[in-house]
mmCIF file of C-alpha atoms in Angstrom:
data_model
loop_
_atom_site.group_PDB
_atom_site.id
_atom_site.type_symbol
_atom_site.label_atom_id
_atom_site.label_comp_id
_atom_site.label_asym_id
_atom_site.label_seq_id
_atom_site.Cartn_x
_atom_site.Cartn_y
_atom_site.Cartn_z
ATOM 1 C CA MET A 1 -22.371 16.453 -17.170
ATOM 2 C CA THR A 2 -24.068 13.367 -15.368
ATOM 3 C CA VAL A 3 -22.643 12.501 -12.104
ATOM 4 C CA PRO A 4 -21.272 8.957 -12.092
ATOM 5 C CA SER A 5 -22.489 6.485 -9.605
ATOM 6 C CA SER A 6 -20.814 3.435 -8.040
ATOM 7 C CA ASP A 7 -23.957 1.371 -9.038
ATOM 8 C CA ILE A 8 -23.416 2.287 -12.628
ATOM 9 C CA PRO A 9 -19.730 2.822 -13.573
ATOM 10 C CA SER A 10 -18.449 5.557 -15.797
ATOM 11 C CA GLN A 11 -18.791 4.600 -19.410
ATOM 12 C CA THR A 12 -15.808 6.957 -20.322
ATOM 13 C CA PRO A 13 -12.658 6.460 -18.093
ATOM 14 C CA TYR A 14 -11.421 9.913 -16.456
ATOM 15 C CA TRP A 15 -7.952 9.236 -17.243
ATOM 16 C CA SER A 16 -6.738 12.687 -16.128
ATOM 17 C CA ALA A 17 -8.553 12.269 -12.805
ATOM 18 C CA ILE A 18 -6.911 8.779 -12.408
ATOM 19 C CA LEU A 19 -3.426 10.106 -13.153
ATOM 20 C CA SER A 20 -4.084 12.821 -10.453
ATOM 21 C CA LEU A 21 -4.749 10.020 -7.949
ATOM 22 C CA PHE A 22 -1.509 8.531 -9.038
ATOM 23 C CA MET A 23 0.203 11.755 -8.216
ATOM 24 C CA GLY A 24 -1.920 11.928 -4.808
ATOM 25 C CA VAL A 25 -0.454 8.369 -3.857
ATOM 26 C CA THR A 26 3.105 9.314 -4.887
ATOM 27 C CA CYS A 27 2.727 12.336 -2.633
ATOM 28 C CA LEU A 28 1.073 10.522 0.252
ATOM 29 C CA ILE A 29 3.547 7.534 0.247
ATOM 30 C CA SER A 30 6.494 9.646 -0.181
ATOM 31 C CA ALA A 31 5.712 11.644 2.884
ATOM 32 C CA GLU A 32 4.885 8.328 5.018
ATOM 33 C CA PHE A 33 8.409 6.698 4.079
ATOM 34 C CA LEU A 34 10.453 9.825 4.395
ATOM 35 C CA PRO A 35 11.403 9.535 8.013
ATOM 36 C CA ILE A 36 12.829 6.209 7.132
ATOM 37 C CA SER A 37 15.677 7.574 4.968
ATOM 38 C CA LEU A 38 15.920 10.762 7.112
ATOM 39 C CA LEU A 39 15.936 8.984 10.469
ATOM 40 C CA THR A 40 19.422 10.178 11.547
ATOM 41 C CA PRO A 41 19.286 13.905 10.627
ATOM 42 C CA ILE A 42 15.947 14.247 12.139
ATOM 43 C CA ALA A 43 16.936 13.016 15.198
ATOM 44 C CA HIS A 44 20.211 14.726 15.497
ATOM 45 C CA ASP A 45 18.265 18.153 14.675
ATOM 46 C CA LEU A 46 15.466 17.707 17.157
ATOM 47 C CA HIS A 47 17.634 16.251 20.025
ATOM 48 C CA ILE A 48 15.730 12.858 20.275
ATOM 49 C CA THR A 49 16.745 9.280 19.675
ATOM 50 C CA GLU A 50 16.487 7.423 16.400
ATOM 51 C CA GLY A 51 13.992 5.129 18.145
ATOM 52 C CA GLN A 52 11.844 8.081 18.736
ATOM 53 C CA THR A 53 12.134 9.270 15.296
ATOM 54 C CA GLY A 54 10.986 5.975 14.170
ATOM 55 C CA GLN A 55 7.745 6.320 15.949
ATOM 56 C CA ALA A 56 6.991 9.020 13.464
ATOM 57 C CA VAL A 57 6.164 6.015 11.120
ATOM 58 C CA THR A 58 4.363 3.978 13.712
ATOM 59 C CA ALA A 59 2.096 7.099 14.436
ATOM 60 C CA VAL A 60 1.028 7.022 10.731
ATOM 61 C CA GLY A 61 0.166 3.321 10.802
ATOM 62 C CA ILE A 62 -2.034 3.726 13.942
ATOM 63 C CA PHE A 63 -4.049 6.476 12.693
ATOM 64 C CA ALA A 64 -4.491 5.078 9.152
ATOM 65 C CA VAL A 65 -6.149 1.777 10.797
ATOM 66 C CA ILE A 66 -8.411 4.123 12.916
ATOM 67 C CA THR A 67 -9.371 6.192 10.021
ATOM 68 C CA SER A 68 -10.042 3.303 7.570
ATOM 69 C CA LEU A 69 -12.604 1.799 9.888
ATOM 70 C CA LEU A 70 -14.356 5.310 10.570
ATOM 71 C CA ILE A 71 -14.153 7.116 7.315
ATOM 72 C CA ALA A 72 -17.083 5.334 5.758
ATOM 73 C CA PRO A 73 -19.652 5.644 8.436
ATOM 74 C CA ILE A 74 -18.809 9.128 9.276
ATOM 75 C CA SER A 75 -18.669 10.448 5.775
ATOM 76 C CA GLN A 76 -21.931 8.950 4.372
ATOM 77 C CA LYS A 77 -23.396 12.310 3.074
ATOM 78 C CA ILE A 78 -19.892 13.790 1.968
ATOM 79 C CA ASN A 79 -19.165 13.852 -1.662
ATOM 80 C CA LYS A 80 -15.909 11.761 -2.313
ATOM 81 C CA LYS A 81 -14.319 14.390 -4.292
ATOM 82 C CA THR A 82 -14.656 16.858 -1.138
ATOM 83 C CA LEU A 83 -12.919 13.997 0.921
ATOM 84 C CA LEU A 84 -10.203 13.423 -1.433
ATOM 85 C CA LEU A 85 -9.357 17.361 -1.849
ATOM 86 C CA SER A 86 -9.553 17.600 2.131
ATOM 87 C CA PHE A 87 -6.922 14.804 2.208
ATOM 88 C CA SER A 88 -4.613 16.560 -0.033
ATOM 89 C CA VAL A 89 -4.854 19.580 1.941
ATOM 90 C CA LEU A 90 -4.197 17.732 5.081
ATOM 91 C CA VAL A 91 -0.979 16.008 3.334
ATOM 92 C CA ILE A 92 0.261 19.629 2.540
ATOM 93 C CA PHE A 93 -0.344 20.773 5.919
ATOM 94 C CA SER A 94 1.432 17.734 7.702
ATOM 95 C CA ASN A 95 4.460 18.045 5.560
ATOM 96 C CA SER A 96 4.827 21.797 6.396
ATOM 97 C CA ILE A 97 4.474 21.221 10.172
ATOM 98 C CA VAL A 98 7.228 18.583 10.115
ATOM 99 C CA ALA A 99 9.419 20.883 7.916
ATOM 100 C CA ILE A 100 9.191 23.920 10.339
ATOM 101 C CA THR A 101 8.890 22.258 13.892
ATOM 102 C CA ASP A 102 11.670 22.017 16.579
ATOM 103 C CA SER A 103 9.160 19.989 18.760
ATOM 104 C CA TYR A 104 9.053 16.295 18.868
ATOM 105 C CA TYR A 105 5.334 16.285 19.861
ATOM 106 C CA VAL A 106 4.485 18.488 16.898
ATOM 107 C CA LEU A 107 6.369 16.218 14.661
ATOM 108 C CA LEU A 108 4.236 13.494 15.879
ATOM 109 C CA LEU A 109 1.037 15.723 15.528
ATOM 110 C CA GLY A 110 2.055 16.256 11.859
ATOM 111 C CA ARG A 111 2.485 12.388 11.309
ATOM 112 C CA CYS A 112 -0.913 11.775 12.867
ATOM 113 C CA LEU A 113 -2.585 14.058 10.384
ATOM 114 C CA LEU A 114 -0.783 12.043 7.627
ATOM 115 C CA GLY A 115 -2.015 8.843 9.159
ATOM 116 C CA ILE A 116 -5.593 10.218 8.726
ATOM 117 C CA CYS A 117 -4.792 10.981 5.061
ATOM 118 C CA VAL A 118 -3.423 7.578 4.486
ATOM 119 C CA GLY A 119 -6.185 5.462 5.829
ATOM 120 C CA GLY A 120 -8.799 7.721 4.369
ATOM 121 C CA PHE A 121 -7.445 7.723 0.818
ATOM 122 C CA TRP A 122 -6.782 4.026 0.572
ATOM 123 C CA SER A 123 -10.378 3.424 1.921
ATOM 124 C CA LEU A 124 -11.991 5.218 -0.740
ATOM 125 C CA THR A 125 -9.670 4.193 -3.561
ATOM 126 C CA SER A 126 -11.795 1.151 -4.840
ATOM 127 C CA ALA A 127 -15.037 3.158 -4.715
ATOM 128 C CA VAL A 128 -13.464 6.416 -6.317
ATOM 129 C CA VAL A 129 -12.090 4.116 -9.367
ATOM 130 C CA LEU A 130 -15.538 2.700 -10.003
ATOM 131 C CA ASP A 131 -17.023 6.174 -10.347
ATOM 132 C CA LEU A 132 -14.022 7.098 -12.772
ATOM 133 C CA ALA A 133 -13.632 4.091 -15.055
ATOM 134 C CA PRO A 134 -15.973 1.515 -16.646
ATOM 135 C CA THR A 135 -15.571 -2.092 -15.268
ATOM 136 C CA LYS A 136 -13.372 -3.286 -17.981
ATOM 137 C CA ASP A 137 -10.826 -0.640 -17.367
ATOM 138 C CA VAL A 138 -10.882 -0.866 -13.576
ATOM 139 C CA PRO A 139 -7.818 -3.103 -13.200
ATOM 140 C CA ARG A 140 -5.885 -0.868 -15.461
ATOM 141 C CA ALA A 141 -6.878 2.206 -13.590
ATOM 142 C CA LEU A 142 -5.921 0.442 -10.156
ATOM 143 C CA SER A 143 -2.494 -0.486 -11.636
ATOM 144 C CA ILE A 144 -1.839 3.165 -12.532
ATOM 145 C CA ILE A 145 -2.878 4.561 -9.066
ATOM 146 C CA TYR A 146 -0.959 1.800 -7.283
ATOM 147 C CA ALA A 147 2.176 2.498 -9.412
ATOM 148 C CA GLY A 148 2.364 5.684 -7.140
ATOM 149 C CA VAL A 149 3.634 3.482 -4.290
ATOM 150 C CA SER A 150 6.506 2.155 -6.182
ATOM 151 C CA VAL A 151 7.423 5.628 -7.499
ATOM 152 C CA ALA A 152 7.143 7.021 -3.957
ATOM 153 C CA THR A 153 9.493 4.190 -2.572
ATOM 154 C CA ILE A 154 12.085 5.349 -5.135
ATOM 155 C CA ILE A 155 11.570 9.077 -4.277
ATOM 156 C CA SER A 156 11.514 8.529 -0.333
ATOM 157 C CA LEU A 157 14.403 6.281 -0.077
ATOM 158 C CA PRO A 158 17.405 6.592 -2.298
ATOM 159 C CA PHE A 159 16.437 9.938 -3.970
ATOM 160 C CA ALA A 160 15.346 11.785 -0.721
ATOM 161 C CA ASN A 161 18.569 10.541 1.039
ATOM 162 C CA TYR A 162 20.540 12.106 -1.722
ATOM 163 C CA LEU A 163 18.808 15.354 -1.794
ATOM 164 C CA ALA A 164 18.925 15.621 2.079
ATOM 165 C CA LEU A 165 22.764 15.501 1.996
ATOM 166 C CA LEU A 166 22.694 18.573 -0.302
ATOM 167 C CA LEU A 167 19.569 20.600 0.922
ATOM 168 C CA GLY A 168 18.912 19.306 4.527
ATOM 169 C CA TRP A 169 16.076 17.184 5.761
ATOM 170 C CA ARG A 170 13.745 20.055 6.343
ATOM 171 C CA MET A 171 13.893 21.105 2.655
ATOM 172 C CA ILE A 172 12.777 17.593 1.546
ATOM 173 C CA PHE A 173 9.713 17.942 3.592
ATOM 174 C CA TYR A 174 9.116 21.455 2.083
ATOM 175 C CA LEU A 175 9.435 19.981 -1.515
ATOM 176 C CA ALA A 176 6.986 17.115 -0.261
ATOM 177 C CA ALA A 177 4.408 19.860 0.677
ATOM 178 C CA LEU A 178 4.997 21.630 -2.660
ATOM 179 C CA LEU A 179 4.255 18.123 -4.365
ATOM 180 C CA GLY A 180 1.074 18.129 -2.427
ATOM 181 C CA VAL A 181 0.129 21.655 -3.824
ATOM 182 C CA VAL A 182 0.530 20.407 -7.497
ATOM 183 C CA THR A 183 -1.711 17.338 -6.415
ATOM 184 C CA LEU A 184 -4.246 19.288 -5.019
ATOM 185 C CA ILE A 185 -4.568 21.657 -7.952
ATOM 186 C CA TRP A 186 -4.564 18.775 -10.452
ATOM 187 C CA GLN A 187 -7.201 16.947 -8.533
ATOM 188 C CA ALA A 188 -9.384 19.932 -8.082
ATOM 189 C CA ILE A 189 -9.233 20.477 -11.798
ATOM 190 C CA SER A 190 -9.629 16.966 -13.124
ATOM 191 C CA LEU A 191 -11.828 15.179 -10.558
ATOM 192 C CA PRO A 192 -15.688 15.106 -11.519
ATOM 193 C CA GLN A 193 -18.238 15.279 -8.954
ATOM 194 C CA LEU A 194 -18.073 11.726 -7.415
ATOM 195 C CA SER A 195 -20.862 9.773 -5.814
ATOM 196 C CA VAL A 196 -22.104 10.079 -2.142
ATOM 197 C CA SER A 197 -21.254 6.830 0.017
ATOM 198 C CA LYS A 198 -24.452 4.901 0.861
ATOM 199 C CA ASN A 199 -25.269 2.172 3.494
ATOM 200 C CA SER A 200 -21.770 2.683 4.806
ATOM 201 C CA ASN A 201 -22.868 2.705 8.702
ATOM 202 C CA PHE A 202 -21.486 0.680 11.397
ATOM 203 C CA ASN A 203 -24.328 -1.695 11.180
ATOM 204 C CA ALA A 204 -23.379 -2.306 7.491
ATOM 205 C CA ILE A 205 -19.663 -2.916 8.523
ATOM 206 C CA PHE A 206 -20.879 -5.534 10.960
ATOM 207 C CA ALA A 207 -22.997 -7.135 8.502
ATOM 208 C CA LEU A 208 -20.377 -7.520 5.974
ATOM 209 C CA THR A 209 -18.010 -9.362 8.256
ATOM 210 C CA GLN A 210 -20.711 -11.975 8.814
ATOM 211 C CA GLN A 211 -20.358 -13.165 5.253
ATOM 212 C CA PRO A 212 -17.881 -15.987 5.388
ATOM 213 C CA TRP A 213 -16.264 -15.359 1.892
ATOM 214 C CA VAL A 214 -15.475 -11.810 2.826
ATOM 215 C CA CYS A 215 -13.893 -12.835 6.209
ATOM 216 C CA PHE A 216 -11.697 -15.430 4.281
ATOM 217 C CA GLY A 217 -10.950 -12.765 1.683
ATOM 218 C CA LEU A 218 -9.697 -10.329 4.411
ATOM 219 C CA PHE A 219 -7.782 -13.261 5.953
ATOM 220 C CA ALA A 220 -6.068 -13.726 2.679
ATOM 221 C CA MET A 221 -5.212 -9.996 2.186
ATOM 222 C CA PHE A 222 -3.728 -10.137 5.834
ATOM 223 C CA PHE A 223 -1.583 -13.116 5.021
ATOM 224 C CA SER A 224 -0.771 -11.903 1.675
ATOM 225 C CA PHE A 225 0.784 -8.614 2.965
ATOM 226 C CA SER A 226 2.365 -10.231 6.146
ATOM 227 C CA GLY A 227 4.266 -12.977 4.007
ATOM 228 C CA TYR A 228 5.797 -10.287 1.661
ATOM 229 C CA HIS A 229 6.603 -7.683 4.546
ATOM 230 C CA ILE A 230 7.952 -10.047 6.912
ATOM 231 C CA VAL A 231 10.911 -10.343 4.406
ATOM 232 C CA PHE A 232 10.609 -6.794 2.814
ATOM 233 C CA THR A 233 11.287 -5.199 6.305
ATOM 234 C CA TYR A 234 14.587 -7.042 6.452
ATOM 235 C CA LEU A 235 15.660 -6.841 2.823
ATOM 236 C CA ARG A 236 18.448 -4.526 3.597
ATOM 237 C CA PRO A 237 20.115 -6.777 6.209
ATOM 238 C CA PHE A 238 19.808 -9.564 3.521
ATOM 239 C CA ILE A 239 21.447 -7.434 0.987
ATOM 240 C CA GLU A 240 24.195 -6.388 3.124
ATOM 241 C CA GLY A 241 24.846 -9.804 4.857
ATOM 242 C CA LYS A 242 24.319 -12.247 2.187
ATOM 243 C CA LEU A 243 25.240 -10.236 -0.877
ATOM 244 C CA HIS A 244 27.767 -8.082 0.864
ATOM 245 C CA PHE A 245 26.609 -4.937 -0.963
ATOM 246 C CA THR A 246 27.315 -1.573 0.443
ATOM 247 C CA ASN A 247 26.727 2.085 -0.469
ATOM 248 C CA ASN A 248 26.132 2.367 -4.307
ATOM 249 C CA ALA A 249 25.605 -1.391 -5.083
ATOM 250 C CA LEU A 250 23.044 -1.315 -2.010
ATOM 251 C CA SER A 251 21.178 1.675 -3.459
ATOM 252 C CA LEU A 252 21.297 0.481 -6.932
ATOM 253 C CA THR A 253 19.622 -2.806 -5.835
ATOM 254 C CA LEU A 254 17.089 -0.955 -3.774
ATOM 255 C CA LEU A 255 16.540 1.250 -6.871
ATOM 256 C CA GLY A 256 16.035 -1.845 -9.090
ATOM 257 C CA PHE A 257 13.747 -3.295 -6.566
ATOM 258 C CA GLY A 258 11.528 -0.216 -6.730
ATOM 259 C CA VAL A 259 11.568 -0.098 -10.718
ATOM 260 C CA VAL A 260 10.553 -3.855 -11.027
ATOM 261 C CA ASN A 261 7.852 -3.403 -8.454
ATOM 262 C CA CYS A 262 6.494 -0.479 -10.354
ATOM 263 C CA LEU A 263 6.538 -2.558 -13.561
ATOM 264 C CA GLY A 264 4.676 -5.360 -11.815
ATOM 265 C CA THR A 265 1.892 -2.875 -10.638
ATOM 266 C CA PHE A 266 1.408 -1.878 -14.381
ATOM 267 C CA VAL A 267 1.455 -5.324 -15.703
ATOM 268 C CA ALA A 268 -1.189 -6.260 -13.179
ATOM 269 C CA GLY A 269 -3.912 -4.150 -14.963
ATOM 270 C CA PHE A 270 -3.636 -6.430 -18.065
ATOM 271 C CA ILE A 271 -3.149 -9.915 -16.656
ATOM 272 C CA LEU A 272 -5.838 -9.486 -13.812
ATOM 273 C CA ASN A 273 -8.421 -8.634 -16.705
ATOM 274 C CA LYS A 274 -7.507 -11.720 -18.530
ATOM 275 C CA SER A 275 -7.619 -14.256 -15.803
ATOM 276 C CA PHE A 276 -8.449 -12.907 -12.358
ATOM 277 C CA ARG A 277 -8.919 -15.917 -9.993
ATOM 278 C CA ILE A 278 -5.985 -17.894 -11.656
ATOM 279 C CA THR A 279 -3.466 -14.927 -11.381
ATOM 280 C CA MET A 280 -4.497 -14.252 -7.637
ATOM 281 C CA ILE A 281 -3.593 -17.767 -6.797
ATOM 282 C CA VAL A 282 -0.425 -18.148 -8.814
ATOM 283 C CA ILE A 283 1.250 -15.033 -7.600
ATOM 284 C CA HIS A 284 1.030 -16.132 -4.094
ATOM 285 C CA VAL A 285 2.361 -19.697 -5.111
ATOM 286 C CA ILE A 286 5.225 -17.819 -6.656
ATOM 287 C CA LEU A 287 6.127 -15.859 -3.673
ATOM 288 C CA CYS A 288 5.995 -18.814 -1.541
ATOM 289 C CA ILE A 289 8.573 -20.804 -3.709
ATOM 290 C CA VAL A 290 10.657 -17.823 -3.940
ATOM 291 C CA ALA A 291 10.726 -17.535 -0.354
ATOM 292 C CA ILE A 292 11.868 -21.217 -0.070
ATOM 293 C CA PHE A 293 14.569 -20.619 -2.591
ATOM 294 C CA PHE A 294 15.824 -17.686 -0.514
ATOM 295 C CA TYR A 295 16.408 -20.241 2.190
ATOM 296 C CA ILE A 296 18.084 -22.936 0.137
ATOM 297 C CA ASN A 297 20.120 -21.134 -2.444
ATOM 298 C CA HIS A 298 22.608 -18.216 -1.990
ATOM 299 C CA GLN A 299 24.477 -17.189 -4.993
ATOM 300 C CA ILE A 300 24.725 -13.356 -6.025
ATOM 301 C CA THR A 301 23.070 -13.892 -9.505
ATOM 302 C CA ALA A 302 20.438 -16.137 -8.077
ATOM 303 C CA ASP A 303 19.697 -13.823 -5.079
ATOM 304 C CA LEU A 304 19.446 -10.529 -7.134
ATOM 305 C CA THR A 305 17.034 -12.566 -9.575
ATOM 306 C CA LYS A 306 14.912 -13.550 -6.531
ATOM 307 C CA ILE A 307 15.034 -10.055 -5.148
ATOM 308 C CA MET A 308 13.668 -8.619 -8.365
ATOM 309 C CA LEU A 309 11.058 -11.321 -8.915
ATOM 310 C CA TRP A 310 9.960 -10.706 -5.206
ATOM 311 C CA GLY A 311 9.261 -7.042 -5.955
ATOM 312 C CA PHE A 312 7.750 -7.512 -9.438
ATOM 313 C CA ILE A 313 5.117 -10.163 -8.329
ATOM 314 C CA PHE A 314 4.289 -8.148 -5.325
ATOM 315 C CA GLY A 315 3.442 -5.267 -7.446
ATOM 316 C CA ILE A 316 0.500 -7.237 -8.697
ATOM 317 C CA ILE A 317 -0.928 -7.924 -5.205
ATOM 318 C CA PRO A 318 -2.327 -4.584 -4.109
ATOM 319 C CA VAL A 319 -4.061 -4.140 -7.492
ATOM 320 C CA GLY A 320 -5.368 -7.545 -7.318
ATOM 321 C CA TRP A 321 -6.966 -7.147 -3.890
ATOM 322 C CA SER A 322 -8.537 -3.682 -4.905
ATOM 323 C CA THR A 323 -9.935 -5.281 -7.911
ATOM 324 C CA TRP A 324 -11.427 -8.146 -5.784
ATOM 325 C CA ILE A 325 -13.463 -5.485 -4.032
ATOM 326 C CA THR A 326 -14.570 -3.780 -7.181
ATOM 327 C CA ARG A 327 -15.784 -7.155 -8.590
ATOM 328 C CA THR A 328 -17.555 -8.465 -5.279
ATOM 329 C CA LEU A 329 -18.261 -5.616 -3.259
ATOM 330 C CA ALA A 330 -18.992 -2.805 -5.615
ATOM 331 C CA ASP A 331 -22.060 -1.580 -3.900
ATOM 332 C CA ARG A 332 -20.147 -1.424 -0.553
ATOM 333 C CA ALA A 333 -16.814 -0.595 -1.715
ATOM 334 C CA GLU A 334 -16.166 2.285 0.912
ATOM 335 C CA ILE A 335 -16.769 -0.284 3.601
ATOM 336 C CA ALA A 336 -14.655 -2.934 2.198
ATOM 337 C CA GLY A 337 -11.942 -0.606 1.094
ATOM 338 C CA GLY A 338 -11.684 0.544 4.965
ATOM 339 C CA LEU A 339 -11.503 -3.152 6.220
ATOM 340 C CA MET A 340 -9.009 -3.785 3.493
ATOM 341 C CA VAL A 341 -6.701 -0.868 4.731
ATOM 342 C CA ALA A 342 -7.161 -2.089 8.385
ATOM 343 C CA ALA A 343 -5.873 -5.588 7.551
ATOM 344 C CA ILE A 344 -3.004 -4.668 5.391
ATOM 345 C CA GLN A 345 -2.062 -1.976 8.145
ATOM 346 C CA PHE A 346 -2.261 -4.561 10.895
ATOM 347 C CA SER A 347 -0.499 -7.109 8.812
ATOM 348 C CA ILE A 348 2.351 -4.904 8.222
ATOM 349 C CA THR A 349 2.761 -3.771 11.736
ATOM 350 C CA LEU A 350 2.483 -7.430 13.001
ATOM 351 C CA ALA A 351 4.822 -8.705 10.406
ATOM 352 C CA ALA A 352 7.501 -6.196 11.311
ATOM 353 C CA ALA A 353 7.168 -6.897 15.109
ATOM 354 C CA ILE A 354 6.971 -10.858 14.774
ATOM 355 C CA GLY A 355 9.685 -10.539 11.838
ATOM 356 C CA GLY A 356 12.128 -8.740 14.428
ATOM 357 C CA MET A 357 11.767 -11.481 16.909
ATOM 358 C CA ILE A 358 12.371 -14.172 14.411
ATOM 359 C CA PHE A 359 15.272 -12.298 12.834
ATOM 360 C CA ASP A 360 16.944 -11.846 16.435
ATOM 361 C CA HIS A 361 16.468 -15.560 17.192
ATOM 362 C CA TYR A 362 16.835 -17.382 13.915
ATOM 363 C CA GLY A 363 18.231 -14.932 11.464
ATOM 364 C CA LEU A 364 17.205 -14.324 7.877
ATOM 365 C CA ASN A 365 16.525 -18.018 7.117
ATOM 366 C CA GLY A 366 13.891 -17.989 9.898
ATOM 367 C CA LEU A 367 12.171 -15.250 8.077
ATOM 368 C CA PHE A 368 12.184 -17.106 4.874
ATOM 369 C CA ILE A 369 10.469 -20.253 6.475
ATOM 370 C CA ALA A 370 7.940 -17.853 8.150
ATOM 371 C CA SER A 371 7.206 -16.288 4.849
ATOM 372 C CA ALA A 372 6.599 -19.295 3.030
ATOM 373 C CA ALA A 373 4.376 -20.563 5.613
ATOM 374 C CA ILE A 374 2.331 -17.480 5.533
ATOM 375 C CA PHE A 375 1.867 -17.528 1.963
ATOM 376 C CA ILE A 376 0.570 -21.164 2.105
ATOM 377 C CA PHE A 377 -2.331 -19.625 4.485
ATOM 378 C CA ALA A 378 -2.822 -16.960 1.921
ATOM 379 C CA ILE A 379 -3.303 -19.381 -0.887
ATOM 380 C CA PHE A 380 -5.814 -21.397 1.013
ATOM 381 C CA CYS A 381 -7.832 -18.429 2.166
ATOM 382 C CA THR A 382 -7.835 -16.994 -1.264
ATOM 383 C CA ILE A 383 -9.234 -20.324 -2.877
ATOM 384 C CA ILE A 384 -11.794 -20.807 -0.121
ATOM 385 C CA SER A 385 -12.911 -16.942 -0.266
ATOM 386 C CA PHE A 386 -13.364 -17.315 -4.093
ATOM 387 C CA SER A 387 -15.140 -20.743 -3.743
ATOM 388 C CA LEU A 388 -17.515 -19.619 -0.990
ATOM 389 C CA PHE A 389 -18.367 -16.303 -3.102
ATOM 390 C CA TYR A 390 -19.324 -18.784 -6.041
ATOM 391 C CA LYS A 391 -21.375 -20.847 -3.736
ATOM 392 C CA THR A 392 -23.199 -17.648 -2.263
ATOM 393 C CA THR A 393 -23.698 -15.488 -5.269
ATOM 394 C CA GLY A 394 -23.580 -18.267 -8.198
ATOM 395 C CA ASN A 395 -21.005 -15.983 -9.715
ATOM 396 C CA HIS A 396 -17.259 -16.291 -10.508
ATOM 397 C CA VAL A 397 -14.870 -13.538 -9.176
#
């Protein structure tokens, strides 16, 4: 069998391999979010504060950023299949460590290992998809893979919280490790031999950031994810405070949010193929408008509609920016993927921090105004990036 290359995309999509990556994302992101729903029992069992337990999430983000910037240069001669399987092994190891430990520092060690997996996997995603699918099928393949994020959100929040009441929080991490074993076996069987990274040294990273259209694209990603997460991080206080939902109603709303987000991810594969540029601009405009309507109108039906629309539209965004990489930087997808992950992780961390200050001083309405303003920057950066790419290459995105 001929080994596919990033320069010459596969002419026959490897759908089983793509689905194994969907499973990998589900496993990876479920593990990343588990401490959010299991915060209190973990803190109680390890005799630490909930704030200390929360650092288990922060540790993942820090190591994800570091890994995303380093993975391409230090793995130039390693086959990407080997890297993916190594990350799957680390996910199993990470969840197992967390499940058995009685030490806070060992808990953090396990989470740092998971951060390496998060940063490394997402950095390689665009490049791997180029090996597994022909160009016309890339958006659909990415939409399948990113659907794992939505499924993982459902598993790690309402579902994990429910199971933990029955089985205990440690058993949840054992089950996450078992899911990792299934993922590893599936990937080992279904993934073909993938291409080796080329021209992915630190000089290449520096050269790429000298391209104005690339910089504006990265800024657009940053503002895109910041505008979303500055509201998403505080979605629960909005549901509880404005809608006065508690317990079952709250869980059902969050479940519905995850479902429509997953639906948006699947829809992305079709609409991005039909009109990529217009779609990428319009979805940011819609999110900006929704943020404004969050501010000016508060009725239960309207608010629920806005929450679901918020989740649905954002499902398109990660697929869209990964598609942007495959269309503009296919020959440097590993480097671009690393920069994308770094920009996204940094934006999420900053949005949560700044959002907290805004929330404390100005409440939820302050968050909505900030989100709308951030999306305006995202719109302008997206338009400028697409325009500069055309002027530089003579090609439309």
